[in-house]
mmCIF file of N, CA, C and O in Angstrom:
data_model
loop_
_atom_site.group_PDB
_atom_site.id
_atom_site.type_symbol
_atom_site.label_atom_id
_atom_site.label_comp_id
_atom_site.label_asym_id
_atom_site.label_seq_id
_atom_site.Cartn_x
_atom_site.Cartn_y
_atom_site.Cartn_z
ATOM 1 N N MET A 25 -4.638 -13.600 -3.723
ATOM 2 C CA MET A 25 -5.817 -12.787 -3.502
ATOM 3 C C MET A 25 -6.757 -12.883 -4.706
ATOM 4 O O MET A 25 -7.416 -11.931 -5.064
ATOM 5 N N GLU A 26 -6.812 -14.046 -5.292
ATOM 6 C CA GLU A 26 -7.726 -14.274 -6.409
ATOM 7 C C GLU A 26 -9.159 -14.003 -5.965
ATOM 8 O O GLU A 26 -9.524 -14.263 -4.826
ATOM 9 N N ASP A 27 -9.958 -13.473 -6.867
ATOM 10 C CA ASP A 27 -11.362 -13.122 -6.624
ATOM 11 C C ASP A 27 -11.528 -11.968 -5.638
ATOM 12 O O ASP A 27 -12.602 -11.783 -5.081
ATOM 13 N N THR A 28 -10.490 -11.205 -5.414
ATOM 14 C CA THR A 28 -10.585 -10.023 -4.568
ATOM 15 C C THR A 28 -10.793 -8.816 -5.468
ATOM 16 O O THR A 28 -10.138 -8.681 -6.494
ATOM 17 N N LYS A 29 -11.708 -7.953 -5.072
ATOM 18 C CA LYS A 29 -12.005 -6.750 -5.852
ATOM 19 C C LYS A 29 -11.451 -5.539 -5.111
ATOM 20 O O LYS A 29 -11.716 -5.350 -3.920
ATOM 21 N N TYR A 30 -10.694 -4.719 -5.847
ATOM 22 C CA TYR A 30 -10.096 -3.515 -5.297
ATOM 23 C C TYR A 30 -10.749 -2.302 -5.951
ATOM 24 O O TYR A 30 -10.829 -2.217 -7.172
ATOM 25 N N THR A 31 -11.187 -1.353 -5.145
ATOM 26 C CA THR A 31 -11.713 -0.089 -5.635
ATOM 27 C C THR A 31 -10.822 1.013 -5.087
ATOM 28 O O THR A 31 -10.744 1.201 -3.871
ATOM 29 N N ILE A 32 -10.143 1.713 -5.996
ATOM 30 C CA ILE A 32 -9.230 2.776 -5.601
ATOM 31 C C ILE A 32 -9.674 4.030 -6.349
ATOM 32 O O ILE A 32 -9.396 4.195 -7.533
ATOM 33 N N GLN A 33 -10.391 4.877 -5.640
ATOM 34 C CA GLN A 33 -10.931 6.104 -6.216
ATOM 35 C C GLN A 33 -10.640 7.257 -5.260
ATOM 36 O O GLN A 33 -10.276 7.038 -4.110
ATOM 37 N N ALA A 34 -10.856 8.473 -5.734
ATOM 38 C CA ALA A 34 -10.602 9.647 -4.904
ATOM 39 C C ALA A 34 -11.452 9.642 -3.641
ATOM 40 O O ALA A 34 -10.993 10.065 -2.578
ATOM 41 N N ASP A 35 -12.670 9.134 -3.721
ATOM 42 C CA ASP A 35 -13.577 9.176 -2.573
ATOM 43 C C ASP A 35 -13.805 7.816 -1.902
ATOM 44 O O ASP A 35 -14.587 7.707 -0.965
ATOM 45 N N LEU A 36 -13.105 6.768 -2.377
ATOM 46 C CA LEU A 36 -13.312 5.435 -1.800
ATOM 47 C C LEU A 36 -12.099 4.544 -2.024
ATOM 48 O O LEU A 36 -11.582 4.441 -3.135
ATOM 49 N N PHE A 37 -11.659 3.901 -0.956
ATOM 50 C CA PHE A 37 -10.662 2.834 -1.016
ATOM 51 C C PHE A 37 -11.333 1.611 -0.422
ATOM 52 O O PHE A 37 -11.733 1.623 0.752
ATOM 53 N N LYS A 38 -11.492 0.556 -1.223
ATOM 54 C CA LYS A 38 -12.240 -0.612 -0.746
ATOM 55 C C LYS A 38 -11.613 -1.890 -1.290
ATOM 56 O O LYS A 38 -11.239 -1.957 -2.461
ATOM 57 N N ILE A 39 -11.526 -2.873 -0.416
ATOM 58 C CA ILE A 39 -11.051 -4.197 -0.784
ATOM 59 C C ILE A 39 -12.113 -5.192 -0.342
ATOM 60 O O ILE A 39 -12.485 -5.226 0.834
ATOM 61 N N GLN A 40 -12.594 -5.980 -1.294
ATOM 62 C CA GLN A 40 -13.605 -6.991 -0.985
ATOM 63 C C GLN A 40 -13.052 -8.359 -1.370
ATOM 64 O O GLN A 40 -12.737 -8.604 -2.527
ATOM 65 N N SER A 41 -12.928 -9.227 -0.381
ATOM 66 C CA SER A 41 -12.512 -10.605 -0.639
ATOM 67 C C SER A 41 -13.560 -11.534 -0.034
ATOM 68 O O SER A 41 -14.514 -11.080 0.594
ATOM 69 N N THR A 42 -13.366 -12.794 -0.222
ATOM 70 C CA THR A 42 -14.307 -13.752 0.351
ATOM 71 C C THR A 42 -14.198 -13.807 1.877
ATOM 72 O O THR A 42 -15.142 -14.195 2.542
ATOM 73 N N ASP A 43 -13.060 -13.367 2.426
ATOM 74 C CA ASP A 43 -12.838 -13.442 3.874
ATOM 75 C C ASP A 43 -13.100 -12.142 4.626
ATOM 76 O O ASP A 43 -13.400 -12.169 5.811
ATOM 77 N N TYR A 44 -12.956 -10.998 3.958
ATOM 78 C CA TYR A 44 -13.096 -9.730 4.668
ATOM 79 C C TYR A 44 -13.354 -8.586 3.690
ATOM 80 O O TYR A 44 -13.163 -8.721 2.484
ATOM 81 N N THR A 45 -13.748 -7.448 4.250
ATOM 82 C CA THR A 45 -13.903 -6.205 3.500
ATOM 83 C C THR A 45 -13.211 -5.093 4.273
ATOM 84 O O THR A 45 -13.368 -4.976 5.483
ATOM 85 N N VAL A 46 -12.423 -4.294 3.561
ATOM 86 C CA VAL A 46 -11.778 -3.108 4.108
ATOM 87 C C VAL A 46 -12.336 -1.931 3.333
ATOM 88 O O VAL A 46 -12.375 -1.965 2.101
ATOM 89 N N GLU A 47 -12.776 -0.890 4.034
ATOM 90 C CA GLU A 47 -13.358 0.253 3.340
ATOM 91 C C GLU A 47 -13.023 1.546 4.060
ATOM 92 O O GLU A 47 -13.193 1.653 5.276
ATOM 93 N N PHE A 48 -12.529 2.518 3.282
ATOM 94 C CA PHE A 48 -12.260 3.858 3.786
ATOM 95 C C PHE A 48 -12.941 4.850 2.852
ATOM 96 O O PHE A 48 -12.587 4.946 1.675
ATOM 97 N N ASN A 49 -13.920 5.566 3.378
ATOM 98 C CA ASN A 49 -14.566 6.634 2.629
ATOM 99 C C ASN A 49 -13.732 7.894 2.771
ATOM 100 O O ASN A 49 -13.155 8.148 3.826
ATOM 101 N N SER A 50 -13.656 8.674 1.722
ATOM 102 C CA SER A 50 -12.888 9.920 1.697
ATOM 103 C C SER A 50 -11.439 9.723 2.150
ATOM 104 O O SER A 50 -10.944 10.448 3.019
ATOM 105 N N PRO A 51 -10.736 8.732 1.575
ATOM 106 C CA PRO A 51 -9.339 8.531 1.966
ATOM 107 C C PRO A 51 -8.462 9.649 1.428
ATOM 108 O O PRO A 51 -8.838 10.396 0.526
ATOM 109 N N LYS A 52 -7.281 9.750 1.995
ATOM 110 C CA LYS A 52 -6.278 10.679 1.488
ATOM 111 C C LYS A 52 -5.087 9.836 1.045
ATOM 112 O O LYS A 52 -4.602 8.992 1.806
ATOM 113 N N TYR A 53 -4.661 10.030 -0.192
ATOM 114 C CA TYR A 53 -3.515 9.313 -0.745
ATOM 115 C C TYR A 53 -2.329 10.275 -0.761
ATOM 116 O O TYR A 53 -2.344 11.270 -1.475
ATOM 117 N N VAL A 54 -1.316 9.986 0.031
ATOM 118 C CA VAL A 54 -0.157 10.873 0.132
ATOM 119 C C VAL A 54 1.001 10.263 -0.645
ATOM 120 O O VAL A 54 1.512 9.199 -0.292
ATOM 121 N N LYS A 55 1.396 10.959 -1.719
ATOM 122 C CA LYS A 55 2.482 10.490 -2.576
ATOM 123 C C LYS A 55 3.818 10.751 -1.894
ATOM 124 O O LYS A 55 4.073 11.853 -1.418
ATOM 125 N N GLU A 56 4.636 9.699 -1.849
ATOM 126 C CA GLU A 56 5.942 9.789 -1.211
ATOM 127 C C GLU A 56 6.981 9.131 -2.105
ATOM 128 O O GLU A 56 6.730 8.093 -2.706
ATOM 129 N N LYS A 57 8.130 9.729 -2.179
ATOM 130 C CA LYS A 57 9.243 9.134 -2.909
ATOM 131 C C LYS A 57 9.844 8.032 -2.047
ATOM 132 O O LYS A 57 10.013 8.198 -0.844
ATOM 133 N N ILE A 58 10.134 6.899 -2.641
ATOM 134 C CA ILE A 58 10.797 5.826 -1.911
ATOM 135 C C ILE A 58 12.278 6.160 -1.858
ATOM 136 O O ILE A 58 12.920 6.380 -2.886
ATOM 137 N N GLN A 59 12.808 6.231 -0.658
ATOM 138 C CA GLN A 59 14.205 6.581 -0.472
ATOM 139 C C GLN A 59 15.092 5.388 -0.808
ATOM 140 O O GLN A 59 14.806 4.266 -0.412
ATOM 141 N N ASN A 60 16.160 5.634 -1.533
ATOM 142 C CA ASN A 60 17.127 4.581 -1.840
ATOM 143 C C ASN A 60 18.229 4.603 -0.785
ATOM 144 O O ASN A 60 19.278 5.181 -0.964
ATOM 145 N N ASN A 61 17.913 3.975 0.342
ATOM 146 C CA ASN A 61 18.906 3.886 1.403
ATOM 147 C C ASN A 61 18.810 2.506 2.031
ATOM 148 O O ASN A 61 18.175 1.622 1.490
ATOM 149 N N THR A 62 19.397 2.309 3.153
ATOM 150 C CA THR A 62 19.447 0.978 3.748
ATOM 151 C C THR A 62 18.327 0.724 4.737
ATOM 152 O O THR A 62 18.411 -0.190 5.546
ATOM 153 N N SER A 63 17.258 1.513 4.693
ATOM 154 C CA SER A 63 16.160 1.280 5.626
ATOM 155 C C SER A 63 15.469 -0.040 5.307
ATOM 156 O O SER A 63 15.543 -0.551 4.200
ATOM 157 N N VAL A 64 14.799 -0.591 6.291
ATOM 158 C CA VAL A 64 14.087 -1.854 6.126
ATOM 159 C C VAL A 64 13.059 -1.750 5.016
ATOM 160 O O VAL A 64 12.934 -2.629 4.173
ATOM 161 N N LEU A 65 12.322 -0.656 4.968
ATOM 162 C CA LEU A 65 11.270 -0.498 3.968
ATOM 163 C C LEU A 65 11.849 -0.511 2.557
ATOM 164 O O LEU A 65 11.369 -1.228 1.695
ATOM 165 N N SER A 66 12.885 0.259 2.282
ATOM 166 C CA SER A 66 13.459 0.315 0.940
ATOM 167 C C SER A 66 14.003 -1.041 0.524
ATOM 168 O O SER A 66 13.831 -1.466 -0.604
ATOM 169 N N TYR A 67 14.662 -1.703 1.414
ATOM 170 C CA TYR A 67 15.207 -3.026 1.100
ATOM 171 C C TYR A 67 14.084 -3.983 0.741
ATOM 172 O O TYR A 67 14.159 -4.697 -0.253
ATOM 173 N N ASP A 68 13.022 -3.998 1.515
ATOM 174 C CA ASP A 68 11.914 -4.907 1.253
ATOM 175 C C ASP A 68 11.233 -4.606 -0.068
ATOM 176 O O ASP A 68 10.895 -5.517 -0.806
ATOM 177 N N ILE A 69 11.005 -3.356 -0.391
ATOM 178 C CA ILE A 69 10.349 -3.000 -1.648
ATOM 179 C C ILE A 69 11.190 -3.449 -2.825
ATOM 180 O O ILE A 69 10.700 -4.069 -3.755
ATOM 181 N N ASP A 70 12.473 -3.138 -2.808
ATOM 182 C CA ASP A 70 13.353 -3.566 -3.900
ATOM 183 C C ASP A 70 13.362 -5.076 -4.046
ATOM 184 O O ASP A 70 13.337 -5.605 -5.146
ATOM 185 N N THR A 71 13.409 -5.769 -2.942
ATOM 186 C CA THR A 71 13.459 -7.225 -2.972
ATOM 187 C C THR A 71 12.139 -7.826 -3.447
ATOM 188 O O THR A 71 12.124 -8.746 -4.252
ATOM 189 N N LEU A 72 11.028 -7.278 -2.982
ATOM 190 C CA LEU A 72 9.726 -7.865 -3.277
ATOM 191 C C LEU A 72 9.176 -7.522 -4.655
ATOM 192 O O LEU A 72 8.588 -8.372 -5.309
ATOM 193 N N ILE A 73 9.346 -6.266 -5.087
ATOM 194 C CA ILE A 73 8.695 -5.882 -6.336
ATOM 195 C C ILE A 73 9.632 -5.227 -7.341
ATOM 196 O O ILE A 73 9.195 -4.809 -8.400
ATOM 197 N N GLY A 74 10.891 -5.134 -7.047
ATOM 198 C CA GLY A 74 11.837 -4.588 -8.003
ATOM 199 C C GLY A 74 12.210 -3.153 -7.714
ATOM 200 O O GLY A 74 11.538 -2.454 -6.957
ATOM 201 N N SER A 75 13.260 -2.715 -8.356
ATOM 202 C CA SER A 75 13.791 -1.380 -8.080
ATOM 203 C C SER A 75 13.201 -0.305 -8.972
ATOM 204 O O SER A 75 13.574 0.853 -8.853
ATOM 205 N N ASP A 76 12.282 -0.655 -9.894
ATOM 206 C CA ASP A 76 11.724 0.363 -10.779
ATOM 207 C C ASP A 76 10.518 1.066 -10.174
ATOM 208 O O ASP A 76 9.883 1.878 -10.819
ATOM 209 N N VAL A 77 10.185 0.790 -8.922
ATOM 210 C CA VAL A 77 9.089 1.472 -8.239
ATOM 211 C C VAL A 77 9.615 2.815 -7.747
ATOM 212 O O VAL A 77 10.551 2.878 -6.965
ATOM 213 N N ASP A 78 8.999 3.885 -8.245
ATOM 214 C CA ASP A 78 9.486 5.221 -7.923
ATOM 215 C C ASP A 78 8.731 5.885 -6.786
ATOM 216 O O ASP A 78 9.287 6.702 -6.072
ATOM 217 N N TYR A 79 7.436 5.579 -6.668
ATOM 218 C CA TYR A 79 6.613 6.263 -5.680
ATOM 219 C C TYR A 79 5.741 5.288 -4.917
ATOM 220 O O TYR A 79 5.382 4.232 -5.406
ATOM 221 N N GLN A 80 5.413 5.694 -3.717
ATOM 222 C CA GLN A 80 4.427 4.982 -2.915
ATOM 223 C C GLN A 80 3.376 5.989 -2.486
ATOM 224 O O GLN A 80 3.648 7.185 -2.394
ATOM 225 N N TYR A 81 2.180 5.505 -2.289
ATOM 226 C CA TYR A 81 1.095 6.326 -1.769
ATOM 227 C C TYR A 81 0.655 5.724 -0.450
ATOM 228 O O TYR A 81 0.145 4.610 -0.418
ATOM 229 N N THR A 82 0.887 6.438 0.627
ATOM 230 C CA THR A 82 0.400 6.018 1.924
ATOM 231 C C THR A 82 -1.059 6.451 2.015
ATOM 232 O O THR A 82 -1.398 7.568 1.640
ATOM 233 N N ILE A 83 -1.901 5.563 2.500
ATOM 234 C CA ILE A 83 -3.333 5.830 2.558
ATOM 235 C C ILE A 83 -3.721 6.183 3.989
ATOM 236 O O ILE A 83 -3.368 5.471 4.930
ATOM 237 N N TYR A 84 -4.454 7.292 4.112
ATOM 238 C CA TYR A 84 -4.961 7.760 5.393
ATOM 239 C C TYR A 84 -6.482 7.728 5.362
ATOM 240 O O TYR A 84 -7.090 7.952 4.308
ATOM 241 N N ASP A 85 -7.101 7.495 6.516
ATOM 242 C CA ASP A 85 -8.558 7.553 6.569
ATOM 243 C C ASP A 85 -9.008 9.014 6.618
ATOM 244 O O ASP A 85 -8.183 9.932 6.660
ATOM 245 N N LYS A 86 -10.311 9.234 6.610
ATOM 246 C CA LYS A 86 -10.826 10.612 6.542
ATOM 247 C C LYS A 86 -10.479 11.437 7.771
ATOM 248 O O LYS A 86 -10.519 12.662 7.733
ATOM 249 N N ASP A 87 -10.105 10.776 8.885
ATOM 250 C CA ASP A 87 -9.706 11.486 10.099
ATOM 251 C C ASP A 87 -8.199 11.756 10.161
ATOM 252 O O ASP A 87 -7.707 12.300 11.146
ATOM 253 N N GLY A 88 -7.469 11.336 9.133
ATOM 254 C CA GLY A 88 -6.031 11.584 9.089
ATOM 255 C C GLY A 88 -5.182 10.509 9.709
ATOM 256 O O GLY A 88 -3.976 10.687 9.871
ATOM 257 N N ASN A 89 -5.767 9.370 10.065
ATOM 258 C CA ASN A 89 -5.011 8.250 10.638
ATOM 259 C C ASN A 89 -4.481 7.357 9.519
ATOM 260 O O ASN A 89 -5.180 7.108 8.533
ATOM 261 N N LYS A 90 -3.261 6.854 9.687
ATOM 262 C CA LYS A 90 -2.715 5.929 8.698
ATOM 263 C C LYS A 90 -3.590 4.684 8.652
ATOM 264 O O LYS A 90 -3.921 4.109 9.685
ATOM 265 N N ALA A 91 -3.932 4.277 7.436
ATOM 266 C CA ALA A 91 -4.793 3.105 7.254
ATOM 267 C C ALA A 91 -3.991 1.804 7.215
ATOM 268 O O ALA A 91 -4.573 0.736 7.157
ATOM 269 N N LYS A 92 -2.669 1.885 7.238
ATOM 270 C CA LYS A 92 -1.761 0.736 7.190
ATOM 271 C C LYS A 92 -1.793 0.021 5.842
ATOM 272 O O LYS A 92 -1.457 -1.145 5.735
ATOM 273 N N TRP A 93 -2.215 0.738 4.806
ATOM 274 C CA TRP A 93 -2.197 0.247 3.426
ATOM 275 C C TRP A 93 -1.372 1.216 2.591
ATOM 276 O O TRP A 93 -1.362 2.419 2.852
ATOM 277 N N ARG A 94 -0.681 0.685 1.564
ATOM 278 C CA ARG A 94 0.092 1.519 0.647
ATOM 279 C C ARG A 94 -0.090 1.028 -0.775
ATOM 280 O O ARG A 94 -0.275 -0.163 -1.021
ATOM 281 N N LEU A 95 0.007 1.964 -1.691
ATOM 282 C CA LEU A 95 0.062 1.658 -3.115
ATOM 283 C C LEU A 95 1.485 1.926 -3.574
ATOM 284 O O LEU A 95 2.101 2.920 -3.157
ATOM 285 N N TYR A 96 2.017 1.059 -4.416
ATOM 286 C CA TYR A 96 3.349 1.219 -4.988
ATOM 287 C C TYR A 96 3.190 1.285 -6.500
ATOM 288 O O TYR A 96 2.531 0.437 -7.093
ATOM 289 N N VAL A 97 3.800 2.295 -7.106
ATOM 290 C CA VAL A 97 3.583 2.561 -8.518
ATOM 291 C C VAL A 97 4.890 2.466 -9.288
ATOM 292 O O VAL A 97 5.879 3.114 -8.937
ATOM 293 N N SER A 98 4.864 1.652 -10.343
ATOM 294 C CA SER A 98 5.974 1.621 -11.287
ATOM 295 C C SER A 98 5.417 2.018 -12.650
ATOM 296 O O SER A 98 4.228 2.298 -12.783
ATOM 297 N N SER A 99 6.248 2.020 -13.646
ATOM 298 C CA SER A 99 5.805 2.452 -14.973
ATOM 299 C C SER A 99 4.741 1.543 -15.567
ATOM 300 O O SER A 99 3.933 1.986 -16.378
ATOM 301 N N ASP A 100 4.704 0.282 -15.169
ATOM 302 C CA ASP A 100 3.751 -0.642 -15.776
ATOM 303 C C ASP A 100 2.934 -1.465 -14.774
ATOM 304 O O ASP A 100 2.173 -2.340 -15.175
ATOM 305 N N CYS A 101 3.078 -1.201 -13.486
ATOM 306 C CA CYS A 101 2.381 -2.017 -12.483
ATOM 307 C C CYS A 101 1.870 -1.165 -11.321
ATOM 308 O O CYS A 101 2.415 -0.108 -11.025
ATOM 309 N N LEU A 102 0.856 -1.708 -10.671
ATOM 310 C CA LEU A 102 0.361 -1.146 -9.424
ATOM 311 C C LEU A 102 0.355 -2.271 -8.402
ATOM 312 O O LEU A 102 -0.148 -3.364 -8.672
ATOM 313 N N TRP A 103 0.953 -2.002 -7.263
ATOM 314 C CA TRP A 103 1.044 -2.969 -6.181
ATOM 315 C C TRP A 103 0.305 -2.401 -4.979
ATOM 316 O O TRP A 103 0.256 -1.190 -4.790
ATOM 317 N N ILE A 104 -0.205 -3.274 -4.140
ATOM 318 C CA ILE A 104 -0.855 -2.847 -2.902
ATOM 319 C C ILE A 104 -0.267 -3.667 -1.762
ATOM 320 O O ILE A 104 0.009 -4.859 -1.917
ATOM 321 N N GLY A 105 -0.041 -3.009 -0.640
ATOM 322 C CA GLY A 105 0.564 -3.711 0.476
ATOM 323 C C GLY A 105 0.052 -3.218 1.813
ATOM 324 O O GLY A 105 -0.489 -2.125 1.920
ATOM 325 N N THR A 106 0.231 -4.066 2.817
ATOM 326 C CA THR A 106 -0.074 -3.695 4.194
ATOM 327 C C THR A 106 1.237 -3.665 4.975
ATOM 328 O O THR A 106 2.190 -4.349 4.635
ATOM 329 N N TYR A 107 1.252 -2.856 6.015
ATOM 330 C CA TYR A 107 2.446 -2.763 6.838
ATOM 331 C C TYR A 107 2.046 -2.503 8.284
ATOM 332 O O TYR A 107 0.923 -2.108 8.580
ATOM 333 N N VAL A 108 2.981 -2.752 9.181
ATOM 334 C CA VAL A 108 2.802 -2.453 10.601
ATOM 335 C C VAL A 108 4.036 -1.690 11.076
ATOM 336 O O VAL A 108 5.110 -1.794 10.498
ATOM 337 N N ASP A 109 3.857 -0.925 12.120
ATOM 338 C CA ASP A 109 4.979 -0.214 12.724
ATOM 339 C C ASP A 109 5.801 -1.180 13.554
ATOM 340 O O ASP A 109 5.259 -1.991 14.308
ATOM 341 N N ASN A 110 7.111 -1.090 13.425
ATOM 342 C CA ASN A 110 8.031 -1.857 14.250
ATOM 343 C C ASN A 110 8.499 -0.925 15.351
ATOM 344 O O ASN A 110 9.497 -0.230 15.208
ATOM 345 N N THR A 111 7.746 -0.888 16.439
ATOM 346 C CA THR A 111 8.031 0.091 17.486
ATOM 347 C C THR A 111 9.389 -0.102 18.147
ATOM 348 O O THR A 111 9.906 0.818 18.758
ATOM 349 N N ALA A 112 9.987 -1.274 17.997
ATOM 350 C CA ALA A 112 11.295 -1.503 18.610
ATOM 351 C C ALA A 112 12.361 -0.576 18.030
ATOM 352 O O ALA A 112 13.214 -0.078 18.747
ATOM 353 N N ASN A 113 12.305 -0.329 16.716
ATOM 354 C CA ASN A 113 13.319 0.532 16.115
ATOM 355 C C ASN A 113 12.734 1.644 15.242
ATOM 356 O O ASN A 113 13.485 2.342 14.569
ATOM 357 N N GLY A 114 11.421 1.790 15.216
ATOM 358 C CA GLY A 114 10.791 2.869 14.477
ATOM 359 C C GLY A 114 10.609 2.623 12.994
ATOM 360 O O GLY A 114 10.130 3.491 12.279
ATOM 361 N N SER A 115 10.992 1.458 12.504
ATOM 362 C CA SER A 115 10.820 1.148 11.092
ATOM 363 C C SER A 115 9.430 0.551 10.852
ATOM 364 O O SER A 115 8.619 0.477 11.761
ATOM 365 N N GLU A 116 9.176 0.163 9.619
ATOM 366 C CA GLU A 116 7.918 -0.483 9.280
ATOM 367 C C GLU A 116 8.212 -1.863 8.708
ATOM 368 O O GLU A 116 9.238 -2.073 8.066
ATOM 369 N N ILE A 117 7.289 -2.774 8.935
ATOM 370 C CA ILE A 117 7.426 -4.131 8.427
ATOM 371 C C ILE A 117 6.307 -4.370 7.425
ATOM 372 O O ILE A 117 5.125 -4.208 7.755
ATOM 373 N N ILE A 118 6.671 -4.713 6.197
ATOM 374 C CA ILE A 118 5.671 -5.023 5.180
ATOM 375 C C ILE A 118 5.124 -6.412 5.470
ATOM 376 O O ILE A 118 5.870 -7.387 5.551
ATOM 377 N N MET A 119 3.808 -6.491 5.624
ATOM 378 C CA MET A 119 3.166 -7.759 5.956
ATOM 379 C C MET A 119 2.719 -8.521 4.705
ATOM 380 O O MET A 119 2.885 -9.718 4.609
ATOM 381 N N ASP A 120 2.096 -7.803 3.774
ATOM 382 C CA ASP A 120 1.594 -8.396 2.528
ATOM 383 C C ASP A 120 1.838 -7.432 1.393
ATOM 384 O O ASP A 120 1.818 -6.224 1.597
ATOM 385 N N ILE A 121 2.041 -7.974 0.205
ATOM 386 C CA ILE A 121 2.126 -7.123 -0.979
ATOM 387 C C ILE A 121 1.629 -7.928 -2.178
ATOM 388 O O ILE A 121 1.968 -9.098 -2.324
ATOM 389 N N TYR A 122 0.769 -7.293 -2.968
ATOM 390 C CA TYR A 122 0.147 -7.977 -4.104
ATOM 391 C C TYR A 122 0.224 -7.099 -5.336
ATOM 392 O O TYR A 122 0.045 -5.887 -5.267
ATOM 393 N N LYS A 123 0.446 -7.746 -6.463
ATOM 394 C CA LYS A 123 0.429 -7.056 -7.747
ATOM 395 C C LYS A 123 -1.006 -7.043 -8.246
ATOM 396 O O LYS A 123 -1.662 -8.088 -8.296
ATOM 397 N N LEU A 124 -1.498 -5.850 -8.603
ATOM 398 C CA LEU A 124 -2.877 -5.728 -9.065
ATOM 399 C C LEU A 124 -2.927 -5.781 -10.585
ATOM 400 O O LEU A 124 -2.020 -5.332 -11.270
ATOM 401 N N SER A 125 -3.996 -6.339 -11.102
ATOM 402 C CA SER A 125 -4.222 -6.368 -12.543
ATOM 403 C C SER A 125 -5.663 -6.014 -12.824
ATOM 404 O O SER A 125 -6.538 -6.148 -11.967
ATOM 405 N N LYS A 126 -5.905 -5.544 -14.042
ATOM 406 C CA LYS A 126 -7.266 -5.169 -14.428
ATOM 407 C C LYS A 126 -8.103 -6.386 -14.718
ATOM 408 O O LYS A 126 -7.678 -7.394 -15.138
#
């Protein structure tokens, strides 16, 4: 995701790349503890970005709908990812995850 600009603020969540733009005005960031169990989500997070990630922030649009984007926070990194619902078993499937840098 080189040359992609991320804006993560209290009143704006925006991703601008050469291929697309995603924008949510007045988003809600809901802090959630990542459960250490055998769920698909926990396994994928540990495998993809390490076990030192303590919290995730699920992003909702201003109407309260899940935006299908998440922030993952560790002591020294911020990650951003997209996910979809796996309606077959009620879990979520992580589609993309990127490490952000300043």
